[in-house]
Amino acid sequence: MQKLISPRQAARAIGVSESTLKRWCDQGLIRTTKTAGGHRRMEVEAVVQFLRESDHEVVEPELLGLPAGVGASLTLDSSVSESLLEALIAGEDVLSRKLVFDLLLSGLPITALCDDLLTPVFHRIGEKWSCGDVAIYQERRACEVCLRILHELRRTFHRVAADAPLAVGATPEGDIYSLPVCMAEQVLRSFGWNATLLGSGLPAETLELAVSETRPQLVWISVSHIEDERRFVDGVNRVFATADRIGSPLIIGGRALTPQLRKRIQFSAHGETFRDLERFARSLHRTDLSPTPPADQLHDELPQ
Ligand code: B12
């Protein structure tokens, strides 16, 4: 259950009067509940959603359980991308987190954060690693910083309704990548799915068991590295068969899924990006949250 706060706390966090805050509640701009005594209360996530949809900035983020110093209005562009790249390579948790939270509190959709910022930044970290400009420890540390931020987003930004559709996801055996599969979880949760990441490197047998026992409405698999192609193909086809038996679609994606390989495996959908995942998830579960626009409609220019 999300923490409930009072109009006074929310007003202080946003730097407005309590009466203004109460008016926003009564206008339905902030999802509000009433106590038995008739007092207004709201979930932190509801206030965060209001901030993302309005031009108001948070002035005391700690009152909302947000990291200190976040909340400045920020639009994603090449300089922000550059700053995050440098901060992650330097292992700067606080600055990396501030950039991500400021963008999200300024309304950037989670799908766009993952497709248009985090993915290109990690592609560049990979290029810098492959030409020796970045050491392995710096690459790994950058992954850990990003994973901590993604886990914090999971706690702060997504309210999953009690009756939300269930989605489970993983990477296959031998694939120890955790960033893309974790990003997919955040993307689905940002659209109201009860998305649960099972982890990285799951043998097909246990993923099959998870599907038959949890009976999800969606299964996602992210594939960045394949150790044994024959075992991988057999494994995915078995997971697909199990999911198909219970009417659960399987969406796959990831850098290791070449067109040749895709011809050998069964799946319900394949996506090149997290926008593809979002579009497929939306086709299964309608939501009143607006779809993430294409990158060129969101940002003037970003480094490719
Ligand atoms: C971080 C990293 C690692 C880390 C990962 C740590 C972690 N906690 O995740 C670790 C240490 C595991 C690692 C290991 C290796 N790595 Co590495 N790694 C990277 C790096 C820098 C970032 C990966 C990442 O998270 N990218 C961000 C994600 C979000 O991007 P993405 O995978 O492209 O995802 C997009 C799509 O594929 C799609 N998508 C992904 N998943 C899904 C799921 C669904 C459902 C959908 C719809 C879409 C979708 O949407 C995303 C957004 O557009 C990449 C560089 C790169 N270009 O990505 C190198 C890279 C992939 N690694 C590389 C290599 C060579 C290795 C090693 C073999 C090195 C070695 N010799 O040990 C090992 C392999 C180990 C193994 N058994 O898996 C090379 C691969 C080269 C090649 N030709 O294949 C790369 C490209 C670096 C380079 N430039 O050379 N690596």
PDB file of N, CA, C and O and ligand atoms in Angstrom, residues 115 119 122-123 125-127 129-130 139-140 143-144 147 174-180 183 220-222 224-225 227 251-255 271-274 277, ligand 1:
ATOM      1  N   ASP A 115      14.149   4.204 -24.105  1.00  0.00           N
ATOM      2  CA  ASP A 115      14.511   4.110 -25.535  1.00  0.00           C
ATOM      3  C   ASP A 115      15.429   5.248 -25.982  1.00  0.00           C
ATOM      4  O   ASP A 115      16.345   5.038 -26.772  1.00  0.00           O
ATOM      5  N   THR A 119      19.168   3.686 -23.247  1.00  0.00           N
ATOM      6  CA  THR A 119      19.708   2.771 -24.267  1.00  0.00           C
ATOM      7  C   THR A 119      20.861   3.388 -25.053  1.00  0.00           C
ATOM      8  O   THR A 119      21.964   2.818 -25.090  1.00  0.00           O
ATOM      9  N   PHE A 122      24.004   3.638 -22.876  1.00  0.00           N
ATOM     10  CA  PHE A 122      24.726   2.385 -22.647  1.00  0.00           C
ATOM     11  C   PHE A 122      25.341   1.841 -23.940  1.00  0.00           C
ATOM     12  O   PHE A 122      26.373   1.182 -23.903  1.00  0.00           O
ATOM     13  N   HIS A 123      24.749   2.156 -25.069  1.00  0.00           N
ATOM     14  CA  HIS A 123      25.402   1.787 -26.336  1.00  0.00           C
ATOM     15  C   HIS A 123      26.737   2.515 -26.444  1.00  0.00           C
ATOM     16  O   HIS A 123      27.753   1.932 -26.832  1.00  0.00           O
ATOM     17  N   ILE A 125      28.522   3.656 -23.923  1.00  0.00           N
ATOM     18  CA  ILE A 125      29.450   3.088 -22.925  1.00  0.00           C
ATOM     19  C   ILE A 125      30.090   1.822 -23.506  1.00  0.00           C
ATOM     20  O   ILE A 125      31.291   1.587 -23.377  1.00  0.00           O
ATOM     21  N   GLY A 126      29.284   1.032 -24.244  1.00  0.00           N
ATOM     22  CA  GLY A 126      29.822  -0.171 -24.885  1.00  0.00           C
ATOM     23  C   GLY A 126      30.879   0.158 -25.921  1.00  0.00           C
ATOM     24  O   GLY A 126      31.933  -0.499 -25.982  1.00  0.00           O
ATOM     25  N   GLU A 127      30.594   1.183 -26.723  1.00  0.00           N
ATOM     26  CA  GLU A 127      31.589   1.593 -27.743  1.00  0.00           C
ATOM     27  C   GLU A 127      32.880   2.025 -27.043  1.00  0.00           C
ATOM     28  O   GLU A 127      33.974   1.627 -27.433  1.00  0.00           O
ATOM     29  N   TRP A 129      33.927   1.134 -24.148  1.00  0.00           N
ATOM     30  CA  TRP A 129      34.585  -0.065 -23.587  1.00  0.00           C
ATOM     31  C   TRP A 129      35.356  -0.794 -24.687  1.00  0.00           C
ATOM     32  O   TRP A 129      36.510  -1.157 -24.520  1.00  0.00           O
ATOM     33  N   SER A 130      34.699  -0.953 -25.849  1.00  0.00           N
ATOM     34  CA  SER A 130      35.327  -1.754 -26.915  1.00  0.00           C
ATOM     35  C   SER A 130      36.567  -1.058 -27.484  1.00  0.00           C
ATOM     36  O   SER A 130      37.455  -1.728 -27.998  1.00  0.00           O
ATOM     37  N   GLU A 139      32.184   0.247 -16.609  1.00  0.00           N
ATOM     38  CA  GLU A 139      30.957  -0.218 -17.282  1.00  0.00           C
ATOM     39  C   GLU A 139      30.045  -0.918 -16.280  1.00  0.00           C
ATOM     40  O   GLU A 139      28.845  -0.634 -16.210  1.00  0.00           O
ATOM     41  N   ARG A 140      30.651  -1.794 -15.454  1.00  0.00           N
ATOM     42  CA  ARG A 140      29.825  -2.532 -14.494  1.00  0.00           C
ATOM     43  C   ARG A 140      29.227  -1.595 -13.453  1.00  0.00           C
ATOM     44  O   ARG A 140      28.080  -1.719 -13.080  1.00  0.00           O
ATOM     45  N   CYS A 143      26.295   0.164 -14.738  1.00  0.00           N
ATOM     46  CA  CYS A 143      25.116  -0.702 -14.743  1.00  0.00           C
ATOM     47  C   CYS A 143      24.473  -0.731 -13.360  1.00  0.00           C
ATOM     48  O   CYS A 143      23.249  -0.616 -13.234  1.00  0.00           O
ATOM     49  N   GLU A 144      25.282  -0.837 -12.320  1.00  0.00           N
ATOM     50  CA  GLU A 144      24.738  -0.905 -10.954  1.00  0.00           C
ATOM     51  C   GLU A 144      24.054   0.417 -10.586  1.00  0.00           C
ATOM     52  O   GLU A 144      22.991   0.420  -9.982  1.00  0.00           O
ATOM     53  N   LEU A 147      20.780   0.400 -12.394  1.00  0.00           N
ATOM     54  CA  LEU A 147      19.837  -0.561 -11.803  1.00  0.00           C
ATOM     55  C   LEU A 147      19.227  -0.011 -10.519  1.00  0.00           C
ATOM     56  O   LEU A 147      18.024  -0.146 -10.286  1.00  0.00           O
ATOM     57  N   GLY A 174      22.275 -18.420 -19.382  1.00  0.00           N
ATOM     58  CA  GLY A 174      23.541 -17.953 -19.947  1.00  0.00           C
ATOM     59  C   GLY A 174      23.570 -16.475 -20.281  1.00  0.00           C
ATOM     60  O   GLY A 174      24.619 -15.919 -20.630  1.00  0.00           O
ATOM     61  N   ASP A 175      22.431 -15.788 -20.166  1.00  0.00           N
ATOM     62  CA  ASP A 175      22.361 -14.343 -20.468  1.00  0.00           C
ATOM     63  C   ASP A 175      22.274 -13.585 -19.154  1.00  0.00           C
ATOM     64  O   ASP A 175      21.211 -13.527 -18.541  1.00  0.00           O
ATOM     65  N   ILE A 176      23.389 -12.991 -18.728  1.00  0.00           N
ATOM     66  CA  ILE A 176      23.419 -12.349 -17.408  1.00  0.00           C
ATOM     67  C   ILE A 176      23.103 -10.851 -17.483  1.00  0.00           C
ATOM     68  O   ILE A 176      23.249 -10.130 -16.499  1.00  0.00           O
ATOM     69  N   TYR A 177      22.673 -10.358 -18.654  1.00  0.00           N
ATOM     70  CA  TYR A 177      22.308  -8.935 -18.776  1.00  0.00           C
ATOM     71  C   TYR A 177      21.066  -8.664 -17.922  1.00  0.00           C
ATOM     72  O   TYR A 177      20.122  -9.429 -17.938  1.00  0.00           O
ATOM     73  N   SER A 178      21.078  -7.556 -17.178  1.00  0.00           N
ATOM     74  CA  SER A 178      19.912  -7.257 -16.332  1.00  0.00           C
ATOM     75  C   SER A 178      19.267  -5.921 -16.665  1.00  0.00           C
ATOM     76  O   SER A 178      18.109  -5.702 -16.322  1.00  0.00           O
ATOM     77  N   LEU A 179      19.976  -5.026 -17.362  1.00  0.00           N
ATOM     78  CA  LEU A 179      19.398  -3.706 -17.635  1.00  0.00           C
ATOM     79  C   LEU A 179      18.192  -3.750 -18.574  1.00  0.00           C
ATOM     80  O   LEU A 179      17.119  -3.276 -18.227  1.00  0.00           O
ATOM     81  N   PRO A 180      18.326  -4.324 -19.786  1.00  0.00           N
ATOM     82  CA  PRO A 180      17.177  -4.255 -20.704  1.00  0.00           C
ATOM     83  C   PRO A 180      15.915  -4.939 -20.159  1.00  0.00           C
ATOM     84  O   PRO A 180      14.814  -4.409 -20.302  1.00  0.00           O
ATOM     85  N   MET A 183      14.438  -2.670 -17.588  1.00  0.00           N
ATOM     86  CA  MET A 183      13.769  -1.520 -18.227  1.00  0.00           C
ATOM     87  C   MET A 183      12.392  -1.945 -18.746  1.00  0.00           C
ATOM     88  O   MET A 183      11.411  -1.223 -18.588  1.00  0.00           O
ATOM     89  N   TRP A 220       7.394 -11.693 -21.110  1.00  0.00           N
ATOM     90  CA  TRP A 220       8.399 -11.039 -21.941  1.00  0.00           C
ATOM     91  C   TRP A 220       9.772 -11.666 -21.706  1.00  0.00           C
ATOM     92  O   TRP A 220      10.100 -12.056 -20.594  1.00  0.00           O
ATOM     93  N   ILE A 221      10.523 -11.828 -22.773  1.00  0.00           N
ATOM     94  CA  ILE A 221      11.885 -12.353 -22.715  1.00  0.00           C
ATOM     95  C   ILE A 221      12.810 -11.368 -23.423  1.00  0.00           C
ATOM     96  O   ILE A 221      12.528 -10.958 -24.556  1.00  0.00           O
ATOM     97  N   SER A 222      13.901 -10.980 -22.734  1.00  0.00           N
ATOM     98  CA  SER A 222      14.899 -10.087 -23.321  1.00  0.00           C
ATOM     99  C   SER A 222      16.171 -10.896 -23.547  1.00  0.00           C
ATOM    100  O   SER A 222      16.609 -11.598 -22.631  1.00  0.00           O
ATOM    101  N   SER A 224      20.080 -10.719 -24.764  1.00  0.00           N
ATOM    102  CA  SER A 224      21.261  -9.937 -25.158  1.00  0.00           C
ATOM    103  C   SER A 224      22.449 -10.827 -25.495  1.00  0.00           C
ATOM    104  O   SER A 224      23.392 -10.377 -26.152  1.00  0.00           O
ATOM    105  N   HIS A 225      22.423 -12.071 -25.001  1.00  0.00           N
ATOM    106  CA  HIS A 225      23.554 -12.961 -25.245  1.00  0.00           C
ATOM    107  C   HIS A 225      23.057 -14.400 -25.276  1.00  0.00           C
ATOM    108  O   HIS A 225      22.250 -14.794 -24.435  1.00  0.00           O
ATOM    109  N   GLU A 227      24.323 -18.325 -25.267  1.00  0.00           N
ATOM    110  CA  GLU A 227      25.481 -19.205 -25.057  1.00  0.00           C
ATOM    111  C   GLU A 227      25.380 -20.437 -25.961  1.00  0.00           C
ATOM    112  O   GLU A 227      26.340 -20.800 -26.634  1.00  0.00           O
ATOM    113  N   ILE A 251       6.114 -11.943 -25.774  1.00  0.00           N
ATOM    114  CA  ILE A 251       6.817 -10.940 -26.589  1.00  0.00           C
ATOM    115  C   ILE A 251       8.304 -11.047 -26.307  1.00  0.00           C
ATOM    116  O   ILE A 251       8.721 -11.197 -25.153  1.00  0.00           O
ATOM    117  N   ILE A 252       9.095 -11.041 -27.389  1.00  0.00           N
ATOM    118  CA  ILE A 252      10.544 -11.159 -27.239  1.00  0.00           C
ATOM    119  C   ILE A 252      11.230  -9.929 -27.827  1.00  0.00           C
ATOM    120  O   ILE A 252      10.660  -9.233 -28.675  1.00  0.00           O
ATOM    121  N   GLY A 253      12.463  -9.683 -27.387  1.00  0.00           N
ATOM    122  CA  GLY A 253      13.252  -8.576 -27.922  1.00  0.00           C
ATOM    123  C   GLY A 253      14.678  -8.703 -27.430  1.00  0.00           C
ATOM    124  O   GLY A 253      14.968  -9.535 -26.553  1.00  0.00           O
ATOM    125  N   GLY A 254      15.571  -7.894 -27.984  1.00  0.00           N
ATOM    126  CA  GLY A 254      16.946  -7.929 -27.511  1.00  0.00           C
ATOM    127  C   GLY A 254      17.948  -8.028 -28.653  1.00  0.00           C
ATOM    128  O   GLY A 254      17.633  -8.558 -29.723  1.00  0.00           O
ATOM    129  N   ARG A 255      19.121  -7.535 -28.368  1.00  0.00           N
ATOM    130  CA  ARG A 255      20.136  -7.373 -29.408  1.00  0.00           C
ATOM    131  C   ARG A 255      20.590  -8.702 -30.007  1.00  0.00           C
ATOM    132  O   ARG A 255      21.106  -8.733 -31.120  1.00  0.00           O
ATOM    133  N   GLY A 271       9.777  -7.215 -30.607  1.00  0.00           N
ATOM    134  CA  GLY A 271       9.924  -5.756 -30.603  1.00  0.00           C
ATOM    135  C   GLY A 271      11.383  -5.356 -30.700  1.00  0.00           C
ATOM    136  O   GLY A 271      12.235  -5.989 -30.079  1.00  0.00           O
ATOM    137  N   GLU A 272      11.657  -4.291 -31.478  1.00  0.00           N
ATOM    138  CA  GLU A 272      13.025  -3.763 -31.590  1.00  0.00           C
ATOM    139  C   GLU A 272      13.297  -2.782 -30.459  1.00  0.00           C
ATOM    140  O   GLU A 272      14.439  -2.582 -30.051  1.00  0.00           O
ATOM    141  N   THR A 273      12.237  -2.145 -29.961  1.00  0.00           N
ATOM    142  CA  THR A 273      12.390  -1.095 -28.952  1.00  0.00           C
ATOM    143  C   THR A 273      11.365  -1.276 -27.838  1.00  0.00           C
ATOM    144  O   THR A 273      10.439  -2.079 -27.957  1.00  0.00           O
ATOM    145  N   PHE A 274      11.479  -0.447 -26.781  1.00  0.00           N
ATOM    146  CA  PHE A 274      10.502  -0.508 -25.707  1.00  0.00           C
ATOM    147  C   PHE A 274       9.185   0.147 -26.124  1.00  0.00           C
ATOM    148  O   PHE A 274       8.133  -0.144 -25.563  1.00  0.00           O
ATOM    149  N   LEU A 277       7.249  -2.673 -27.263  1.00  0.00           N
ATOM    150  CA  LEU A 277       6.694  -3.394 -26.107  1.00  0.00           C
ATOM    151  C   LEU A 277       5.463  -2.663 -25.587  1.00  0.00           C
ATOM    152  O   LEU A 277       4.412  -3.270 -25.346  1.00  0.00           O
TER     153      LEU A 277
HETATM  154  C1  B12 B   1      26.479  -3.471 -19.788  1.00  0.00           C
HETATM  155  C2  B12 B   1      27.007  -4.496 -20.793  1.00  0.00           C
HETATM  156  C3  B12 B   1      27.421  -5.744 -20.348  1.00  0.00           C
HETATM  157  C4  B12 B   1      27.215  -6.196 -18.939  1.00  0.00           C
HETATM  158  C5  B12 B   1      25.730  -6.242 -18.524  1.00  0.00           C
HETATM  159  C6  B12 B   1      25.583  -6.002 -17.040  1.00  0.00           C
HETATM  160  C7  B12 B   1      24.116  -5.872 -16.644  1.00  0.00           C
HETATM  161  N1  B12 B   1      23.924  -5.783 -15.362  1.00  0.00           N
HETATM  162  O1  B12 B   1      23.189  -5.860 -17.456  1.00  0.00           O
HETATM  163  C8  B12 B   1      27.843  -7.609 -18.910  1.00  0.00           C
HETATM  164  C9  B12 B   1      28.947  -7.592 -17.900  1.00  0.00           C
HETATM  165  C10 B12 B   1      26.906  -8.782 -18.599  1.00  0.00           C
HETATM  166  C11 B12 B   1      28.347  -7.758 -20.324  1.00  0.00           C
HETATM  167  C12 B12 B   1      29.017  -8.907 -20.712  1.00  0.00           C
HETATM  168  C13 B12 B   1      29.522  -9.085 -21.963  1.00  0.00           C
HETATM  169  N2  B12 B   1      29.490  -8.255 -22.988  1.00  0.00           N
HETATM  170 CO1  B12 B   1      28.439  -6.642 -22.919  1.00  0.00          CO
HETATM  171  N3  B12 B   1      27.698  -4.992 -22.990  1.00  0.00           N
HETATM  172  C14 B12 B   1      27.109  -4.149 -22.171  1.00  0.00           C
HETATM  173  C15 B12 B   1      26.636  -2.848 -22.799  1.00  0.00           C
HETATM  174  C16 B12 B   1      27.661  -1.781 -22.510  1.00  0.00           C
HETATM  175  C17 B12 B   1      25.235  -2.316 -22.394  1.00  0.00           C
HETATM  176  C18 B12 B   1      24.114  -3.379 -22.525  1.00  0.00           C
HETATM  177  C19 B12 B   1      22.779  -2.713 -22.216  1.00  0.00           C
HETATM  178  O2  B12 B   1      22.189  -2.893 -21.174  1.00  0.00           O
HETATM  179  N4  B12 B   1      22.321  -1.880 -23.171  1.00  0.00           N
HETATM  180  C20 B12 B   1      21.096  -1.116 -22.975  1.00  0.00           C
HETATM  181  C21 B12 B   1      19.925  -1.940 -23.533  1.00  0.00           C
HETATM  182  C22 B12 B   1      18.594  -1.378 -23.100  1.00  0.00           C
HETATM  183  O3  B12 B   1      20.034  -1.810 -24.965  1.00  0.00           O
HETATM  184  P1  B12 B   1      19.683  -3.023 -25.947  1.00  0.00           P
HETATM  185  O4  B12 B   1      20.125  -4.272 -25.352  1.00  0.00           O
HETATM  186  O5  B12 B   1      20.154  -2.656 -27.272  1.00  0.00           O
HETATM  187  O6  B12 B   1      18.064  -3.031 -25.901  1.00  0.00           O
HETATM  188  C23 B12 B   1      17.277  -2.423 -26.894  1.00  0.00           C
HETATM  189  C24 B12 B   1      16.644  -3.456 -27.820  1.00  0.00           C
HETATM  190  O7  B12 B   1      17.394  -4.618 -27.956  1.00  0.00           O
HETATM  191  C25 B12 B   1      15.275  -3.690 -27.265  1.00  0.00           C
HETATM  192  N5  B12 B   1      15.056  -4.742 -26.268  1.00  0.00           N
HETATM  193  C26 B12 B   1      15.911  -5.274 -25.378  1.00  0.00           C
HETATM  194  N6  B12 B   1      15.290  -6.177 -24.601  1.00  0.00           N
HETATM  195  C27 B12 B   1      13.987  -6.208 -25.023  1.00  0.00           C
HETATM  196  C28 B12 B   1      12.874  -6.964 -24.581  1.00  0.00           C
HETATM  197  C29 B12 B   1      11.649  -6.799 -25.231  1.00  0.00           C
HETATM  198  C30 B12 B   1      10.455  -7.615 -24.774  1.00  0.00           C
HETATM  199  C31 B12 B   1      11.504  -5.860 -26.304  1.00  0.00           C
HETATM  200  C32 B12 B   1      10.203  -5.666 -26.999  1.00  0.00           C
HETATM  201  C33 B12 B   1      12.608  -5.093 -26.738  1.00  0.00           C
HETATM  202  C34 B12 B   1      13.834  -5.292 -26.083  1.00  0.00           C
HETATM  203  O8  B12 B   1      14.913  -2.457 -26.699  1.00  0.00           O
HETATM  204  C35 B12 B   1      16.059  -1.794 -26.181  1.00  0.00           C
HETATM  205  C36 B12 B   1      15.869  -0.317 -26.442  1.00  0.00           C
HETATM  206  O9  B12 B   1      15.837   0.010 -27.752  1.00  0.00           O
HETATM  207  C37 B12 B   1      26.641  -3.279 -24.338  1.00  0.00           C
HETATM  208  C38 B12 B   1      26.689  -2.121 -25.312  1.00  0.00           C
HETATM  209  C39 B12 B   1      25.349  -2.056 -26.121  1.00  0.00           C
HETATM  210  N7  B12 B   1      25.514  -1.721 -27.372  1.00  0.00           N
HETATM  211  O10 B12 B   1      24.281  -2.299 -25.640  1.00  0.00           O
HETATM  212  C40 B12 B   1      27.825  -4.224 -24.348  1.00  0.00           C
HETATM  213  C41 B12 B   1      27.938  -5.381 -25.462  1.00  0.00           C
HETATM  214  C42 B12 B   1      26.538  -5.878 -25.803  1.00  0.00           C
HETATM  215  N8  B12 B   1      28.702  -6.412 -24.806  1.00  0.00           N
HETATM  216  C43 B12 B   1      29.495  -6.962 -25.616  1.00  0.00           C
HETATM  217  C44 B12 B   1      30.330  -8.069 -25.293  1.00  0.00           C
HETATM  218  C45 B12 B   1      31.304  -8.524 -26.369  1.00  0.00           C
HETATM  219  C46 B12 B   1      30.248  -8.705 -24.034  1.00  0.00           C
HETATM  220  C47 B12 B   1      31.013  -9.960 -23.597  1.00  0.00           C
HETATM  221  C48 B12 B   1      31.022 -11.103 -24.585  1.00  0.00           C
HETATM  222  C49 B12 B   1      32.415  -9.490 -23.196  1.00  0.00           C
HETATM  223  C50 B12 B   1      33.307 -10.625 -22.716  1.00  0.00           C
HETATM  224  N9  B12 B   1      34.180 -10.978 -23.521  1.00  0.00           N
HETATM  225  O11 B12 B   1      33.101 -11.136 -21.658  1.00  0.00           O
HETATM  226  C51 B12 B   1      30.246 -10.381 -22.314  1.00  0.00           C
HETATM  227  C52 B12 B   1      29.151 -11.477 -22.570  1.00  0.00           C
HETATM  228  C53 B12 B   1      28.743 -12.087 -21.227  1.00  0.00           C
HETATM  229  C54 B12 B   1      27.469 -12.931 -21.255  1.00  0.00           C
HETATM  230  N10 B12 B   1      27.595 -14.201 -21.041  1.00  0.00           N
HETATM  231  O12 B12 B   1      26.357 -12.428 -21.385  1.00  0.00           O
HETATM  232  C55 B12 B   1      29.448  -6.352 -27.006  1.00  0.00           C
HETATM  233  C56 B12 B   1      28.683  -7.284 -27.985  1.00  0.00           C
HETATM  234  C57 B12 B   1      29.335  -7.250 -29.337  1.00  0.00           C
HETATM  235  C58 B12 B   1      28.593  -8.171 -30.293  1.00  0.00           C
HETATM  236  N11 B12 B   1      28.905  -8.055 -31.484  1.00  0.00           N
HETATM  237  O13 B12 B   1      27.708  -8.910 -29.963  1.00  0.00           O
HETATM  238  C59 B12 B   1      28.786  -5.008 -26.763  1.00  0.00           C
HETATM  239  C60 B12 B   1      27.901  -4.438 -27.910  1.00  0.00           C
HETATM  240  C61 B12 B   1      29.857  -3.949 -26.400  1.00  0.00           C
HETATM  241  C62 B12 B   1      30.661  -3.546 -27.640  1.00  0.00           C
HETATM  242  N12 B12 B   1      30.392  -2.404 -28.145  1.00  0.00           N
HETATM  243  O14 B12 B   1      31.430  -4.279 -28.093  1.00  0.00           O
HETATM  244  N13 B12 B   1      28.071  -6.718 -21.070  1.00  0.00           N
END
